[in-house]
Tab-separated table of C-alpha atoms in Angstrom:
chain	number	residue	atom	x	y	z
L	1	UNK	CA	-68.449	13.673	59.671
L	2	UNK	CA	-69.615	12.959	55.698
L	3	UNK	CA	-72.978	13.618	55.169
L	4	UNK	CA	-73.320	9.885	53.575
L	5	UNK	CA	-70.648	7.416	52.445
L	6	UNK	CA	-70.312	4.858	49.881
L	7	UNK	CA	-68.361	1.326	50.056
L	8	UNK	CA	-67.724	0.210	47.040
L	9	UNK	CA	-65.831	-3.498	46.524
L	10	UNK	CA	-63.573	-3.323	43.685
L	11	UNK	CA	-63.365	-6.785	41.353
L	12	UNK	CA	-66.605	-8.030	41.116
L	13	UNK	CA	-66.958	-10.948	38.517
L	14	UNK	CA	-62.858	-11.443	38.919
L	15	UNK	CA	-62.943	-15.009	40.300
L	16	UNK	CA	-65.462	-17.344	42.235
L	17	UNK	CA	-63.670	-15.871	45.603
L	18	UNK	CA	-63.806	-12.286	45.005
L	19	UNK	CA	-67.604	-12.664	43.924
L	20	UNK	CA	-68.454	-14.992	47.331
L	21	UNK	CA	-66.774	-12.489	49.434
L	22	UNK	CA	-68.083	-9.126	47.969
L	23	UNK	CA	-71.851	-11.333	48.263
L	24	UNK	CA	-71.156	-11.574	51.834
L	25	UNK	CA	-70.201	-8.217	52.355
L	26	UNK	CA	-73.463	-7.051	51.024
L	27	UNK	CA	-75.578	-9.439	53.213
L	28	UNK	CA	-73.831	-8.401	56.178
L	29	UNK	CA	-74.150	-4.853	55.352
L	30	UNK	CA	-69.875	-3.747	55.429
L	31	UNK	CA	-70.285	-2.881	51.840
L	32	UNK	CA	-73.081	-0.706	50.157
L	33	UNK	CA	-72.031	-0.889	46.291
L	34	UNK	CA	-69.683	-2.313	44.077
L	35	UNK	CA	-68.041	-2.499	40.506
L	36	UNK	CA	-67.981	-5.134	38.178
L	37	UNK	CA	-64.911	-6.407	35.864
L	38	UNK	CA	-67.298	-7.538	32.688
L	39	UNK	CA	-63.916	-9.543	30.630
L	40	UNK	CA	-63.359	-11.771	33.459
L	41	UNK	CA	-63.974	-15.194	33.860
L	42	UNK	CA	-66.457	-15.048	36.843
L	43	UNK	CA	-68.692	-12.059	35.358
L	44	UNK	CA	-71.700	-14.050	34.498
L	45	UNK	CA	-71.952	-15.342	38.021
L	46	UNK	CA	-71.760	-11.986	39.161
L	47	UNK	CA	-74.598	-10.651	37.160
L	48	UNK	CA	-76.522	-13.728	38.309
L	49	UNK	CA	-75.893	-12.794	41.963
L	50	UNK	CA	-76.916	-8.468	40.906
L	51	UNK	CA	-80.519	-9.687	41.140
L	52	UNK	CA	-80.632	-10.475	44.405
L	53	UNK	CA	-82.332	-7.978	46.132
L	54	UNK	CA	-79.940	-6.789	48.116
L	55	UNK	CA	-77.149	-6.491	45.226
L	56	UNK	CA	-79.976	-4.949	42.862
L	57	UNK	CA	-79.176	-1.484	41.089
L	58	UNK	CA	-76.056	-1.089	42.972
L	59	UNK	CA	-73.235	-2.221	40.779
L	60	UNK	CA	-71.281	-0.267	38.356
L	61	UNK	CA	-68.519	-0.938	35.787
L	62	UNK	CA	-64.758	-1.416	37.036
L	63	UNK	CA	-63.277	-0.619	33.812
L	64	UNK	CA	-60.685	-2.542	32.528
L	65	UNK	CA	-57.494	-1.723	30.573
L	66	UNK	CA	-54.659	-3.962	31.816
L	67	UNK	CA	-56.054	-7.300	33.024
L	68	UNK	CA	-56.984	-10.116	30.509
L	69	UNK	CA	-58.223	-10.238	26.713
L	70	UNK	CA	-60.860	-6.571	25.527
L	71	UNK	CA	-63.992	-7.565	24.863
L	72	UNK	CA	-63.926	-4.894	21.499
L	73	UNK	CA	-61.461	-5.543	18.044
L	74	UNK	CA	-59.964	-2.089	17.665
L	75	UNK	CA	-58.003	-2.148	20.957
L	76	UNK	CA	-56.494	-5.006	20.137
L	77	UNK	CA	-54.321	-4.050	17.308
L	78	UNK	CA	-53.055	-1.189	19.649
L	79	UNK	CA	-49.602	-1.367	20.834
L	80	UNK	CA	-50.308	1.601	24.137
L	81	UNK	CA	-52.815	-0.997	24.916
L	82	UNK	CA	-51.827	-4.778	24.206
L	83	UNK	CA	-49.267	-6.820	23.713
L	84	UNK	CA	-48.812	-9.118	20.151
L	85	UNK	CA	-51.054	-11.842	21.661
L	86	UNK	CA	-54.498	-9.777	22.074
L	87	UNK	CA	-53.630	-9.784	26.175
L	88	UNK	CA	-54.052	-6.323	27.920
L	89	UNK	CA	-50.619	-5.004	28.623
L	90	UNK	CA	-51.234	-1.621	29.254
L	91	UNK	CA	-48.058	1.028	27.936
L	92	UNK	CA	-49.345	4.164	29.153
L	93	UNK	CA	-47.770	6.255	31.444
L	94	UNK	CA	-49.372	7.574	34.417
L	95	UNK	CA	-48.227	11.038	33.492
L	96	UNK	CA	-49.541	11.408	29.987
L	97	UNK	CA	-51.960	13.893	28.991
L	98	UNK	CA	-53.017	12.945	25.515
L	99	UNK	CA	-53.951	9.799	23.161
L	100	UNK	CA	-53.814	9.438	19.281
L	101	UNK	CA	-57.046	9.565	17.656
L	102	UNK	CA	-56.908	5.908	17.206
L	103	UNK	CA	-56.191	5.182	20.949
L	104	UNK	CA	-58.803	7.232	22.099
L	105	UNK	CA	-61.684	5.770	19.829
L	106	UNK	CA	-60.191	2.409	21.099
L	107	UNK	CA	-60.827	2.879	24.199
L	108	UNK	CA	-64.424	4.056	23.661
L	109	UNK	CA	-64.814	1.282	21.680
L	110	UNK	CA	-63.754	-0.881	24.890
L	111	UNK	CA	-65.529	1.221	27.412
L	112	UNK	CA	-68.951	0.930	25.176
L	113	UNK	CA	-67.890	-3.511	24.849
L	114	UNK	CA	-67.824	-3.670	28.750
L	115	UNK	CA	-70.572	-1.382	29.474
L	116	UNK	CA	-72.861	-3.039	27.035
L	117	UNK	CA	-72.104	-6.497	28.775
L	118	UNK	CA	-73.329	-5.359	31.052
L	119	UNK	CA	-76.151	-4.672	30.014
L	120	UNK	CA	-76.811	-7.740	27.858
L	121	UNK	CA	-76.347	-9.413	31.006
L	122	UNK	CA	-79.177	-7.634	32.736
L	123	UNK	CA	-77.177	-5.414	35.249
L	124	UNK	CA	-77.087	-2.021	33.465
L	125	UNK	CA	-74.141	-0.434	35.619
L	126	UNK	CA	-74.854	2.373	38.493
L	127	UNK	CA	-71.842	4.424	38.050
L	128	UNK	CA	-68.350	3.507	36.552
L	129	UNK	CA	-64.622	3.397	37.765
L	130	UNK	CA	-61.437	1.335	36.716
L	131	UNK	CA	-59.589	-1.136	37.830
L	132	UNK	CA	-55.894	0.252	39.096
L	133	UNK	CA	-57.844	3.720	38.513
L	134	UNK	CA	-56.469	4.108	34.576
L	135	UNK	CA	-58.824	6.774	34.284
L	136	UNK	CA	-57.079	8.754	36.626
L	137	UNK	CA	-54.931	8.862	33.931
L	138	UNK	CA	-56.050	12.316	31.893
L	139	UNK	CA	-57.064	11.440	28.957
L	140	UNK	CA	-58.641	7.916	29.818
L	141	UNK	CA	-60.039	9.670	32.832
L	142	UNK	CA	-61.731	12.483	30.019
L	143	UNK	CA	-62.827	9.626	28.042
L	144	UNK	CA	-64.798	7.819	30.467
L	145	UNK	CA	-66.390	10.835	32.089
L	146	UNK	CA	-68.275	11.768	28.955
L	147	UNK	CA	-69.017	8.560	28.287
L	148	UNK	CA	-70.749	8.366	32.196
L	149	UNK	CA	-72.661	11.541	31.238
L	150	UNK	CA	-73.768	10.632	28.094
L	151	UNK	CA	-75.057	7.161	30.414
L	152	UNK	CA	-76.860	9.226	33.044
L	153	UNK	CA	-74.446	7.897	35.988
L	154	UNK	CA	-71.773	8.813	38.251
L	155	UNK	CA	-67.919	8.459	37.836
L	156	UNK	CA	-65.126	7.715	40.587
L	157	UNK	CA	-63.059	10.671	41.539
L	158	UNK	CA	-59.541	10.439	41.939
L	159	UNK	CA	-58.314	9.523	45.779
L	160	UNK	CA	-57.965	12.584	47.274
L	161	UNK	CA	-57.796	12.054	50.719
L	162	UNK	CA	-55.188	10.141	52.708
L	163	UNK	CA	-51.491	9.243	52.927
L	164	UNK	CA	-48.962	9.807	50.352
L	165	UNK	CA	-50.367	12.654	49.044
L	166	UNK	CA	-47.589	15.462	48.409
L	167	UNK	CA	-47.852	18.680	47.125
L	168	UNK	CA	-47.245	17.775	43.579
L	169	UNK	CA	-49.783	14.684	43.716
L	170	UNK	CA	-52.573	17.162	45.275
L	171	UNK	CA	-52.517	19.687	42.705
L	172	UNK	CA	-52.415	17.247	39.663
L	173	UNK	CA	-55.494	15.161	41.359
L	174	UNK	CA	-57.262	18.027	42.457
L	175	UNK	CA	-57.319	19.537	38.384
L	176	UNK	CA	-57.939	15.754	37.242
L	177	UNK	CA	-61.025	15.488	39.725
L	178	UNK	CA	-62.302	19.294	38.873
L	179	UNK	CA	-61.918	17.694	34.953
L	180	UNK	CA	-64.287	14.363	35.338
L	181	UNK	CA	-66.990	15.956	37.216
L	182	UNK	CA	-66.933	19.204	35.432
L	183	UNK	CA	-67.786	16.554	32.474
L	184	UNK	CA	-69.542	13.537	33.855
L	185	UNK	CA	-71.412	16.011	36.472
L	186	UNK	CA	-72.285	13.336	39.182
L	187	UNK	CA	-69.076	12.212	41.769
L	188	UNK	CA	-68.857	11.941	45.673
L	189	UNK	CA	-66.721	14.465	47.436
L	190	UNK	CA	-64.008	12.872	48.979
L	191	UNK	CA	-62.168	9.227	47.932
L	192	UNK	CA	-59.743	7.040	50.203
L	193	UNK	CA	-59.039	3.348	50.740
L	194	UNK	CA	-59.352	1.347	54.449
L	195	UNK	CA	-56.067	2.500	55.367
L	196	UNK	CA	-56.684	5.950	54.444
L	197	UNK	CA	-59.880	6.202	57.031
L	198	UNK	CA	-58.205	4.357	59.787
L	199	UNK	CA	-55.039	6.718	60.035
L	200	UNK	CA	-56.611	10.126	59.007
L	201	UNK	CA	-59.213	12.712	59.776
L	202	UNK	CA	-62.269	11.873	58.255
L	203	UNK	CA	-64.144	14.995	56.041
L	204	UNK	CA	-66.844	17.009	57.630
L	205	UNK	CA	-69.123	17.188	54.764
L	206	UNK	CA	-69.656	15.751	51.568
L	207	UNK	CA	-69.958	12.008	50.221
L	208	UNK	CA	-67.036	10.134	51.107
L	209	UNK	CA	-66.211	7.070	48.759
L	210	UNK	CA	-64.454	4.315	50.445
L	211	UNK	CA	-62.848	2.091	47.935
L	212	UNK	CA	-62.417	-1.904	49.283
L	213	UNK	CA	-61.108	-4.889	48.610
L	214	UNK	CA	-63.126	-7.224	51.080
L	215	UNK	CA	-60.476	-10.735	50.900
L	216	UNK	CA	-62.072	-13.228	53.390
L	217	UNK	CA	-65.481	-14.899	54.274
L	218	UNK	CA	-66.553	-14.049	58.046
L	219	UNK	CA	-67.413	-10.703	59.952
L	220	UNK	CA	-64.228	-9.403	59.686
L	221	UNK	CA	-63.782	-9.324	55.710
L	222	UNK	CA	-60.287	-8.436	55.699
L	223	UNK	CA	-59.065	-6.146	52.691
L	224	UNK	CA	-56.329	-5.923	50.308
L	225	UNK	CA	-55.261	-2.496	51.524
L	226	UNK	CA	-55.334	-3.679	55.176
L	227	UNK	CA	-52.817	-5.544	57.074
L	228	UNK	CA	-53.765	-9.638	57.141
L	229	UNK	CA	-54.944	-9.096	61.254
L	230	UNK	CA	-56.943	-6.222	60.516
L	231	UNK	CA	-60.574	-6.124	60.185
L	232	UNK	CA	-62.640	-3.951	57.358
L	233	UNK	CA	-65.843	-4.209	59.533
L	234	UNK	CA	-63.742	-2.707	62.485
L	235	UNK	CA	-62.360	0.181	60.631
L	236	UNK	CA	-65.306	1.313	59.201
L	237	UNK	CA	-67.415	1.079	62.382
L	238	UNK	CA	-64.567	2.882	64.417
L	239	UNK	CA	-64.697	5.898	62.114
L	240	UNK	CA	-68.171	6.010	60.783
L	241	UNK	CA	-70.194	5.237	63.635
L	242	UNK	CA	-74.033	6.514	62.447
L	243	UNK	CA	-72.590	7.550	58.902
L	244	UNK	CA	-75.546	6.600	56.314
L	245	UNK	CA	-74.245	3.824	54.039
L	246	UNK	CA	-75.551	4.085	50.454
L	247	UNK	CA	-74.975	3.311	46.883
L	248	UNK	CA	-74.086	5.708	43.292
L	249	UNK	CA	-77.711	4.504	42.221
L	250	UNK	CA	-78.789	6.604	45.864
L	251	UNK	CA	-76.682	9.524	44.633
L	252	UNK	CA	-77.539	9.563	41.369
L	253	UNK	CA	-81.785	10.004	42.425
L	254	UNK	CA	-80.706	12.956	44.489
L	255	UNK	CA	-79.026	14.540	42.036
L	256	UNK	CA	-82.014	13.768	39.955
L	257	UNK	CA	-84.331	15.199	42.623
L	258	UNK	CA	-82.234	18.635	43.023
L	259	UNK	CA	-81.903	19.152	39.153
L	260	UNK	CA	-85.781	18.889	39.101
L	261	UNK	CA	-86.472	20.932	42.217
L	262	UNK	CA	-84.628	24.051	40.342
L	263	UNK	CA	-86.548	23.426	37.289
């Protein structure tokens, strides 16, 4: 079993639903972190709802390239990145292993916009990933790893464990996830979604990320990764009965604490 995991709720601050639901999930203790979208309409509500005790110090940034209008003016004039109107419409492909100059200081520009929204807002983020995991493409992924170093906080690996993974898709995701925390320096272990845990071995060590998309009020929660009948609460209990639940902010102070300890 995983020495600790983390549930983290994608989409926080995406709509009045999604930010009721992932609220619920905390209270009833199915979720132990999650990230939040800081362009979207429902993001000040979110922030409001960080400061609740239970929510405080345990959201990050789910940064956002292809949903909605940037928050920063250089992206916008970018054609890899949005469309004539100012809307994200990200061009990129999933393969690609570099960026101009100007697309790469466009997207720092936008990564620095959302994280400092953040901030303004009073919820300084935990640890950052991205929504429909752009920076698992390379050179997004680079970019936003040295920007979560030069922040002090963790970064998402790459899913690594689970179905669908071939040869070819192991090897590429394996060098990606070697990349970001050779640079950002703080990651769990292991990643994989609901469906991931309930139809494979779980890992014997490590921090395991699970990565959810709670979808419904009541003790089941549902998620977008599930089937409609099946239950997030059920999953998680079958296969991490005893498992410690516990946020980035948990990993980042023991990181903290074994840096020290070899000082």
């Amino acid at each position: 079993m995983p020495r600790q995991v983390i549930v983290n709720a994608d989409d926080f601050g995406l709509s009045a639903n999604e930010n009721a639901v992932i609220f619920a999930a905390f209270q009833a203790g199915i979720i132990s972190s999650a990230t939040a979208m800081a362009n979207m309409p429902a993001f000040e509500a979110a922030c409001a709802m960080a400061r609740h005790p239970v929510l405080t110090g345990r959201i990050g940034l789910h940064f956002n390239l292809t949903y909605g209008r940037p928050l920063s003016q250089r992206i916008v004039t970018r054609q890899t990145f949005c469309d004539s109107h100012g809307v994200f419409d990200l061009s990129l492909a999933r393969h690609s292993l570099r960026l101009s100059r100007e697309d790469r200081d466009a997207v720092h520009d936008e990564l620095q916009a959302q994280w400092q929204r953040c901030v303004d807002h009073g919820m300084r983020p935990s640890h950052i990933d991205s929504h429909q995991h752009v920076h698992n493409i390379w050179p997004i992924g680079e970019i936003v790893a040295r920007f979560a170093a030069h922040q002090g906080v963790p970064i998402r690996l790459a899913r690594n464990l689970g179905q669908n993974l071939n040869l070819a898709k192991r090897v590429f995701k394996g060098l990606l996830n070697w990349r970001l925390h050779s640079l950002a320096g703080i990651t769990a272990d292991y990643v994989c979604t609901p469906v991931d845990l309930r139809s494979n071995s779980v890992p014997t060590d490590g921090v395991l990320e699970i990565v959810a998309h709670p979808t419904q009020l009541g003790a089941d929660f549902g998620d977008a990764y599930l089937a409609p009948q099946e239950s997030l609460s059920l999953v998680l209990e079958h296969r991490l009965t005893g498992i410690a639940r516990v946020s980035y902010a948990d990993l980042n102070k023991e990181f903290a604490r074994g840096t020290a300890a070899l000082d």
